[in-house]
CSV table of C-alpha atoms in Angstrom, one decimal:
chain,number,residue,atom,x,y,z
K,7,MET,CA,-23.9,-32.0,114.4
K,8,ALA,CA,-20.6,-30.2,114.5
K,9,PRO,CA,-20.8,-26.3,114.8
K,10,GLN,CA,-20.8,-24.4,111.6
K,11,LYS,CA,-17.4,-23.3,110.4
K,12,THR,CA,-18.1,-20.1,108.6
K,13,CYS,CA,-15.7,-17.6,110.1
K,14,SER,CA,-13.0,-18.1,107.5
K,15,ALA,CA,-15.1,-19.1,104.6
K,16,PRO,CA,-15.3,-16.8,101.5
K,17,VAL,CA,-18.4,-14.7,101.3
K,18,LEU,CA,-20.7,-15.1,98.2
K,19,THR,CA,-23.0,-12.2,97.4
K,20,PRO,CA,-26.6,-12.8,96.1
K,21,ARG,CA,-25.4,-11.9,92.7
K,22,ALA,CA,-22.5,-14.4,92.8
K,23,LEU,CA,-24.9,-17.1,94.0
K,24,ASN,CA,-27.3,-16.1,91.2
K,25,ARG,CA,-24.6,-16.6,88.5
K,26,ALA,CA,-23.4,-19.9,90.0
K,27,THR,CA,-27.0,-21.3,90.1
K,28,LEU,CA,-27.9,-20.0,86.7
K,29,ASP,CA,-24.8,-21.6,85.2
K,30,ARG,CA,-25.7,-25.0,86.7
K,31,GLN,CA,-29.3,-24.6,85.5
K,32,HIS,CA,-28.1,-23.9,81.9
K,33,LEU,CA,-29.7,-20.5,82.1
K,34,LEU,CA,-26.7,-18.4,81.4
K,35,ARG,CA,-26.4,-20.1,78.0
K,36,ARG,CA,-28.4,-22.9,76.5
K,37,THR,CA,-26.5,-26.2,76.3
K,38,ASP,CA,-26.3,-28.5,73.4
K,39,ALA,CA,-24.5,-31.1,75.5
K,40,LEU,CA,-27.6,-32.6,77.1
K,41,GLY,CA,-30.7,-34.1,75.6
K,42,PRO,CA,-34.0,-33.8,77.4
K,43,LYS,CA,-33.6,-37.0,79.5
K,44,ASP,CA,-30.2,-36.2,80.7
K,45,ALA,CA,-31.3,-32.6,81.4
K,46,VAL,CA,-34.2,-33.9,83.6
K,47,ALA,CA,-31.7,-36.1,85.4
K,48,HIS,CA,-29.2,-33.3,85.9
K,49,LEU,CA,-32.0,-31.0,87.3
K,50,VAL,CA,-33.2,-33.9,89.5
K,51,GLY,CA,-36.7,-33.5,88.1
K,52,LEU,CA,-38.9,-30.7,86.8
K,53,GLN,CA,-42.0,-29.2,88.5
K,54,ALA,CA,-45.0,-30.6,86.6
K,55,GLN,CA,-48.3,-29.7,88.3
K,56,ASN,CA,-49.5,-28.6,84.9
K,57,VAL,CA,-48.7,-30.2,81.5
K,58,LYS,CA,-46.7,-27.5,79.8
K,59,PRO,CA,-44.2,-26.2,82.4
K,60,PRO,CA,-41.6,-29.0,81.8
K,61,TYR,CA,-41.6,-28.2,78.1
K,62,PHE,CA,-41.0,-24.5,78.7
K,63,ALA,CA,-38.4,-25.2,81.4
K,64,LEU,CA,-36.3,-27.3,79.0
K,65,TRP,CA,-36.8,-24.9,76.1
K,66,ALA,CA,-35.2,-22.2,78.3
K,67,ARG,CA,-32.2,-24.4,79.0
K,68,LEU,CA,-31.5,-26.6,75.9
K,69,ALA,CA,-30.3,-25.6,72.5
K,70,GLY,CA,-32.4,-27.1,69.7
K,71,PHE,CA,-35.1,-28.3,72.1
K,72,ARG,CA,-38.3,-29.6,70.5
K,73,PRO,CA,-41.4,-30.5,72.6
K,74,GLU,CA,-42.1,-33.6,70.6
K,75,GLY,CA,-38.8,-35.1,71.8
K,76,LEU,CA,-39.8,-34.8,75.5
K,77,SER,CA,-43.2,-36.2,74.7
K,78,ALA,CA,-41.6,-39.3,73.1
K,79,LEU,CA,-39.6,-40.0,76.3
K,80,ILE,CA,-42.7,-39.7,78.4
K,81,GLU,CA,-44.6,-42.0,76.0
K,82,ALA,CA,-41.7,-44.5,76.1
K,83,ARG,CA,-41.9,-44.5,80.0
K,84,GLU,CA,-38.3,-43.2,80.2
K,85,LEU,CA,-39.7,-40.2,82.1
K,86,VAL,CA,-42.7,-40.2,84.4
K,87,ARG,CA,-44.9,-37.8,86.4
K,88,ILE,CA,-45.1,-38.6,90.1
K,89,VAL,CA,-45.4,-36.9,93.5
K,90,THR,CA,-42.0,-36.5,95.0
K,91,LEU,CA,-40.3,-33.3,96.2
K,92,ARG,CA,-42.4,-31.0,98.4
K,93,SER,CA,-45.5,-33.2,97.8
K,94,THR,CA,-45.8,-31.9,94.3
K,95,ILE,CA,-45.9,-33.6,90.9
K,96,HIS,CA,-42.5,-33.7,89.2
K,97,LEU,CA,-41.3,-35.1,85.9
K,98,HIS,CA,-38.5,-37.6,86.7
K,99,THR,CA,-36.4,-40.2,84.9
K,100,ALA,CA,-37.7,-43.7,85.5
K,101,ASP,CA,-34.6,-44.4,87.7
K,102,ASP,CA,-35.2,-41.3,89.8
K,103,ALA,CA,-38.9,-42.0,90.2
K,104,LEU,CA,-38.0,-45.4,91.7
K,105,THR,CA,-35.3,-44.0,94.1
K,106,LEU,CA,-36.3,-40.4,94.9
K,107,ARG,CA,-39.8,-41.4,95.9
K,108,PRO,CA,-38.6,-43.9,98.6
K,109,LEU,CA,-36.1,-41.2,99.8
K,110,VAL,CA,-38.8,-38.6,100.4
K,111,GLN,CA,-41.3,-41.1,101.7
K,112,ALA,CA,-40.8,-39.7,105.2
K,113,ALA,CA,-42.2,-36.4,104.0
K,114,ARG,CA,-45.3,-38.2,102.6
K,115,ASP,CA,-45.7,-39.9,106.0
K,116,ARG,CA,-45.7,-36.5,107.7
K,117,GLU,CA,-48.2,-35.2,105.2
K,118,LEU,CA,-50.4,-38.2,105.9
K,119,LYS,CA,-50.3,-37.5,109.7
K,120,GLN,CA,-51.9,-34.1,109.1
K,121,PHE,CA,-55.0,-35.9,107.6
K,122,ARG,CA,-55.1,-38.8,110.0
K,123,GLY,CA,-58.0,-37.3,112.0
K,124,ARG,CA,-60.1,-37.3,108.8
K,125,LEU,CA,-59.5,-40.9,108.0
K,126,GLU,CA,-62.0,-42.4,110.5
K,127,GLY,CA,-61.6,-46.2,110.7
K,128,VAL,CA,-59.1,-46.4,107.8
K,129,ASP,CA,-56.5,-49.1,107.9
K,130,LEU,CA,-53.7,-47.7,105.8
K,131,GLU,CA,-52.3,-51.1,104.9
K,132,ARG,CA,-55.6,-52.2,103.7
K,133,LEU,CA,-56.1,-49.0,101.8
K,134,GLY,CA,-52.8,-49.4,100.0
K,135,ALA,CA,-53.6,-52.9,99.0
K,136,ALA,CA,-57.0,-51.9,97.8
K,137,VAL,CA,-55.7,-49.0,95.7
K,138,ARG,CA,-52.9,-51.2,94.3
K,139,ALA,CA,-55.4,-53.8,93.2
K,140,LEU,CA,-57.5,-51.2,91.4
K,141,VAL,CA,-54.8,-49.2,89.6
K,142,GLU,CA,-52.8,-52.2,88.5
K,143,GLU,CA,-55.8,-53.7,86.8
K,144,ARG,CA,-56.3,-50.5,84.8
K,145,PRO,CA,-55.4,-46.8,85.4
K,146,TYR,CA,-57.9,-45.0,87.7
K,147,THR,CA,-58.7,-41.4,88.0
K,148,MET,CA,-58.5,-39.9,91.6
K,149,LYS,CA,-62.3,-39.5,91.6
K,150,GLU,CA,-62.7,-43.2,90.8
K,151,ILE,CA,-60.3,-44.1,93.6
K,152,ARG,CA,-62.1,-41.9,96.0
K,153,ASP,CA,-65.5,-43.4,95.1
K,154,VAL,CA,-64.3,-46.9,95.6
K,155,LEU,CA,-62.5,-46.1,98.9
K,156,GLY,CA,-65.6,-44.1,100.1
K,157,GLN,CA,-67.7,-47.2,99.8
K,158,GLU,CA,-65.2,-49.1,102.0
K,159,TRP,CA,-64.7,-46.3,104.5
K,160,PRO,CA,-67.8,-44.0,104.4
K,161,GLY,CA,-66.9,-42.2,107.5
K,162,ALA,CA,-63.6,-40.9,106.0
K,163,GLU,CA,-63.3,-37.5,104.3
K,164,PRO,CA,-63.0,-38.0,100.5
K,165,GLN,CA,-60.1,-35.6,100.1
K,166,ALA,CA,-58.2,-37.3,102.9
K,167,LEU,CA,-58.7,-40.6,101.1
K,168,SER,CA,-57.1,-39.1,98.0
K,169,VAL,CA,-54.1,-37.9,100.1
K,170,ALA,CA,-53.8,-41.3,101.7
K,171,ALA,CA,-53.7,-43.0,98.4
K,172,ARG,CA,-50.9,-40.9,96.9
K,173,CYS,CA,-48.9,-40.9,100.2
K,174,VAL,CA,-49.1,-44.7,100.7
K,175,LEU,CA,-48.4,-45.7,97.1
K,176,PRO,CA,-46.0,-44.2,94.5
K,177,LEU,CA,-48.7,-43.4,91.9
K,178,VAL,CA,-47.7,-42.2,88.5
K,179,GLN,CA,-49.7,-40.3,85.9
K,180,VAL,CA,-50.1,-42.5,82.8
K,181,THR,CA,-50.1,-41.2,79.3
K,182,PRO,CA,-51.6,-39.4,77.4
K,183,ARG,CA,-51.4,-37.1,80.4
K,184,GLY,CA,-48.3,-34.9,80.0
K,185,LEU,CA,-47.9,-35.3,76.3
K,186,TRP,CA,-47.4,-32.1,74.2
K,187,ARG,CA,-50.7,-31.1,72.6
K,188,ARG,CA,-52.2,-34.5,73.3
K,189,SER,CA,-52.6,-34.5,77.1
K,190,GLY,CA,-55.7,-36.1,78.8
K,191,GLN,CA,-57.1,-36.3,82.3
K,192,VAL,CA,-55.1,-37.6,85.2
K,193,ALA,CA,-55.2,-41.4,85.5
K,194,LEU,CA,-53.0,-43.3,87.8
K,195,THR,CA,-51.2,-46.6,88.4
K,196,THR,CA,-48.2,-47.6,90.5
K,197,ALA,CA,-44.7,-46.8,89.4
K,198,GLU,CA,-43.8,-50.4,89.6
K,199,HIS,CA,-46.6,-51.4,87.3
K,200,TRP,CA,-46.0,-48.6,84.8
K,201,LEU,CA,-42.2,-49.1,84.7
K,202,GLY,CA,-42.1,-52.9,85.0
K,203,ARG,CA,-39.7,-53.0,87.9
K,204,ALA,CA,-39.8,-52.5,91.6
K,205,PRO,CA,-38.1,-49.7,93.5
K,206,GLY,CA,-34.9,-50.6,95.4
K,207,PRO,CA,-34.4,-50.1,99.1
K,208,VAL,CA,-34.5,-46.6,100.5
K,209,PRO,CA,-31.2,-45.0,99.3
K,210,ALA,CA,-28.8,-43.1,101.5
K,211,PRO,CA,-29.3,-39.3,100.8
K,212,ASP,CA,-25.6,-38.6,100.2
K,213,ASP,CA,-25.8,-39.0,96.4
K,214,THR,CA,-28.9,-36.8,96.2
K,215,VAL,CA,-27.1,-34.1,98.2
K,216,LEU,CA,-24.3,-34.1,95.7
K,217,ARG,CA,-26.8,-34.0,92.8
K,218,TYR,CA,-28.7,-31.1,94.4
K,219,LEU,CA,-25.5,-29.1,94.8
K,220,ALA,CA,-24.5,-29.8,91.2
K,221,ALA,CA,-27.8,-28.3,90.0
K,222,PHE,CA,-28.7,-25.7,92.7
K,223,GLY,CA,-25.5,-25.0,94.7
K,224,PRO,CA,-23.8,-23.4,96.5
K,225,ALA,CA,-26.5,-24.1,99.1
K,226,SER,CA,-27.1,-24.4,102.8
K,227,VAL,CA,-28.6,-27.4,104.6
K,228,LYS,CA,-31.9,-25.5,104.9
K,229,ASP,CA,-31.9,-24.8,101.2
K,230,MET,CA,-31.7,-28.5,100.4
K,231,GLN,CA,-34.3,-29.3,103.0
K,232,THR,CA,-36.6,-26.8,101.4
K,233,TRP,CA,-36.0,-28.4,98.0
K,234,ALA,CA,-36.6,-31.9,99.1
K,235,GLY,CA,-39.2,-31.4,101.8
K,236,LEU,CA,-37.0,-33.3,104.2
K,237,THR,CA,-35.6,-32.5,107.6
K,238,ARG,CA,-32.4,-33.4,109.6
K,239,LEU,CA,-30.1,-33.4,106.6
K,240,GLY,CA,-27.3,-31.6,108.6
K,241,GLU,CA,-25.7,-34.9,109.5
K,242,VAL,CA,-25.5,-35.8,105.8
K,243,PHE,CA,-23.7,-32.6,105.0
K,244,GLU,CA,-21.3,-33.2,107.9
K,245,ARG,CA,-20.6,-36.6,106.6
K,246,LEU,CA,-19.8,-35.2,103.2
K,247,ARG,CA,-17.9,-32.1,104.5
K,248,PRO,CA,-14.4,-33.6,103.6
K,249,VAL,CA,-15.3,-33.8,99.9
K,250,LEU,CA,-17.1,-30.4,99.8
K,251,VAL,CA,-16.0,-26.8,99.9
K,252,THR,CA,-17.7,-24.2,102.0
K,253,PHE,CA,-18.7,-20.5,101.7
K,254,ARG,CA,-21.0,-18.2,103.6
K,255,ASP,CA,-23.6,-15.8,102.4
K,256,GLU,CA,-23.8,-12.2,103.5
K,257,ASN,CA,-25.8,-13.2,106.6
K,258,GLY,CA,-23.2,-15.6,107.7
K,259,VAL,CA,-25.1,-18.8,106.7
K,260,GLU,CA,-22.8,-21.7,105.7
K,261,LEU,CA,-23.0,-22.8,102.1
K,262,PHE,CA,-21.7,-26.1,100.8
K,263,ASP,CA,-20.6,-26.8,97.2
K,264,LEU,CA,-18.8,-29.3,95.0
K,265,PRO,CA,-15.1,-28.3,94.6
K,266,ASP,CA,-15.1,-28.3,90.8
K,267,ALA,CA,-18.6,-26.8,90.3
K,268,PRO,CA,-18.8,-23.6,88.2
K,269,ARG,CA,-18.9,-20.3,90.1
K,270,PRO,CA,-18.8,-17.6,87.4
K,271,ASP,CA,-17.9,-14.0,88.1
K,272,GLU,CA,-20.9,-12.2,89.4
K,273,ASP,CA,-20.7,-9.7,86.5
K,274,THR,CA,-21.1,-12.5,83.9
K,275,PRO,CA,-23.9,-11.5,81.5
K,276,ALA,CA,-27.3,-13.3,82.0
K,277,PRO,CA,-29.7,-13.1,79.1
K,278,PRO,CA,-33.5,-12.8,79.5
K,279,ARG,CA,-35.2,-16.1,80.1
K,280,PHE,CA,-38.9,-17.0,80.0
K,281,LEU,CA,-39.6,-19.6,82.7
K,282,PRO,CA,-42.8,-21.5,83.3
K,283,GLU,CA,-44.9,-21.3,86.5
K,284,PHE,CA,-43.5,-23.3,89.4
K,285,ASP,CA,-40.0,-23.5,87.9
K,286,ASN,CA,-37.7,-25.1,90.4
K,287,LEU,CA,-35.2,-22.3,90.1
K,288,LEU,CA,-37.5,-20.1,92.2
K,289,LEU,CA,-38.6,-22.8,94.7
K,290,SER,CA,-35.5,-24.8,95.6
K,291,HIS,CA,-33.8,-22.6,98.3
K,292,ALA,CA,-34.8,-21.5,101.8
K,293,ASP,CA,-33.2,-18.1,100.9
K,294,ARG,CA,-34.4,-17.2,97.5
K,295,THR,CA,-32.7,-13.8,97.2
K,296,ARG,CA,-30.3,-15.3,94.8
K,297,VAL,CA,-33.1,-15.2,92.2
K,298,ILE,CA,-35.9,-13.1,93.7
K,299,PRO,CA,-35.2,-9.5,94.7
K,300,ALA,CA,-36.8,-8.5,98.0
K,301,GLU,CA,-39.0,-5.9,96.3
K,302,HIS,CA,-40.4,-8.6,94.0
K,303,TRP,CA,-41.1,-11.3,96.7
K,304,GLY,CA,-44.6,-12.8,96.1
K,305,ARG,CA,-45.2,-10.8,92.9
K,306,ALA,CA,-45.3,-13.9,90.7
K,307,TRP,CA,-48.5,-15.0,92.5
K,308,LYS,CA,-52.0,-13.7,92.8
K,309,GLY,CA,-54.2,-15.6,95.2
K,310,ASN,CA,-53.7,-19.2,94.3
K,311,GLN,CA,-52.6,-18.5,90.8
K,312,ALA,CA,-48.9,-18.8,89.9
K,313,PHE,CA,-47.7,-16.9,86.8
K,314,SER,CA,-45.0,-17.8,84.3
K,315,THR,CA,-41.9,-15.7,85.2
K,316,LEU,CA,-39.4,-13.6,83.4
K,317,LEU,CA,-35.7,-13.3,84.4
K,318,VAL,CA,-33.8,-10.2,83.4
K,319,ASP,CA,-30.1,-10.0,84.4
K,320,GLY,CA,-30.7,-13.3,86.1
K,321,PHE,CA,-33.3,-12.1,88.6
K,322,LEU,CA,-37.1,-12.3,88.7
K,323,ALA,CA,-38.3,-9.2,86.8
K,324,GLY,CA,-41.8,-9.9,85.5
K,325,VAL,CA,-44.4,-12.3,84.5
K,326,TRP,CA,-45.8,-13.4,81.1
K,327,ARG,CA,-48.8,-15.1,79.4
K,328,LEU,CA,-49.0,-16.9,76.1
K,329,GLU,CA,-52.3,-16.9,74.1
K,330,GLU,CA,-52.2,-19.2,71.1
K,331,GLY,CA,-54.8,-19.4,68.4
K,332,LYS,CA,-54.9,-21.6,65.3
K,333,GLU,CA,-52.8,-19.1,63.3
K,334,HIS,CA,-51.8,-16.3,65.6
K,335,ALA,CA,-50.1,-16.2,69.0
K,336,VAL,CA,-49.6,-13.4,71.4
K,337,LEU,CA,-47.0,-13.3,74.2
K,338,THR,CA,-47.8,-10.6,76.8
K,339,VAL,CA,-45.0,-9.6,79.1
K,340,GLN,CA,-45.6,-7.6,82.3
K,341,PRO,CA,-42.3,-6.3,83.7
K,342,PHE,CA,-42.2,-5.3,87.4
K,343,GLY,CA,-40.4,-2.1,86.6
K,344,SER,CA,-38.8,-0.1,83.8
K,345,LEU,CA,-36.5,-2.3,81.7
K,346,GLY,CA,-34.8,0.4,79.6
K,347,ARG,CA,-34.7,0.3,75.8
K,348,ALA,CA,-31.8,-2.2,75.4
K,349,ARG,CA,-33.2,-4.8,77.8
K,350,ARG,CA,-36.7,-4.4,76.5
K,351,ASP,CA,-35.4,-5.2,73.1
K,352,GLU,CA,-33.6,-8.3,74.4
K,353,VAL,CA,-36.8,-9.5,76.2
K,354,ALA,CA,-38.8,-8.9,73.0
K,355,ALA,CA,-36.2,-10.9,70.9
K,356,GLU,CA,-36.3,-13.8,73.4
K,357,GLY,CA,-40.1,-13.7,73.3
K,358,GLU,CA,-40.1,-13.9,69.5
K,359,ARG,CA,-37.9,-16.9,69.8
K,360,LEU,CA,-40.3,-18.6,72.2
K,361,LEU,CA,-43.2,-17.9,69.8
K,362,ALA,CA,-41.3,-19.2,66.8
K,363,GLU,CA,-40.1,-22.4,68.5
K,364,MET,CA,-42.9,-23.3,71.0
K,365,THR,CA,-46.1,-22.5,69.0
K,366,SER,CA,-47.5,-23.5,65.7
K,367,ALA,CA,-48.7,-20.0,64.9
K,368,THR,CA,-47.9,-18.6,61.5
K,369,SER,CA,-47.9,-15.0,62.9
K,370,TYR,CA,-47.3,-13.7,66.4
K,371,ASP,CA,-46.7,-10.6,68.5
K,372,VAL,CA,-44.8,-9.8,71.7
K,373,ARG,CA,-46.6,-7.2,73.7
K,374,PHE,CA,-45.8,-5.4,77.0
K,375,GLY,CA,-48.9,-5.0,79.2
K,376,ASP,CA,-51.0,-6.3,82.0
K,377,VAL,CA,-50.8,-10.1,82.7
K,378,MET,CA,-52.1,-10.4,86.2
K,379,GLY,CA,-55.3,-8.5,85.8
């Protein structure tokens, strides 16, 4: 790879990077130019370990968003839940599910190597064929898959068999899993079976690099590698260098970007935003200081639990919890520091909007208090 050419590139501060990324994420202002499907495509998928995060992620970004519209797309198999980036469940368009999964298969292969010692006597080709035959007859839960595979390979660790199944095959979660207020347990089949078409050949990563920059840039090679869970992307960026522009951050790291991508002034106002747990905004860069101040690093987690997050002035500034009853809902907000009266009022107003548009409650309250316990 050619040496980095950063000496003459303009410097972007964390705040400038923040505003550029927020603009591309439609978090500076909600957009009415994209529907849910196009938004999922633009964002190259949404984190979806749990059912509700994709809905709250799009509510924060799209004007007039209604959860039922996203559910309809999942039910119509235009969007699917599948393990892709960073070995986690994402909600993708059908097209992306069939192209991104082959692109990141190398990461699934590396993950599988970590469990190989626990797969005593397992022939992975036979395992893949066995799982395919099962789940294409009817959707199976992961426990059902483990039970069947355990009979074939009793010496293997059950958890390792689960990992092997999801690494070897592109398994999607079938509905009603993922539907708004109608979700069920996780049941799986292959992407090809669910979508009625086979994936194409492994694509070159060039187009995905450009899409990543459009949604998350300006960004370094390491940033994209963190987002995708891939390695050795430097040569791809070098190949694309003639059609990109470059900057550097305050530490001298080279950042790539699309020439015509928005890079607003760093003093552009950023309204409060309530984001779900695991939102990709906070997970898709090696250097996350563009969103997470150093003093708040790790504060959105407690043990293994991730909390929904609050942005104030574009940066992580607190966590929140929604408790919804049949008639009354309460949104509790825990800021990490003093907000001041004006910003506290802005946060409360955005919270009331969330309660009005994302719950069925006839009455609700926004409270400031302890969320993390």
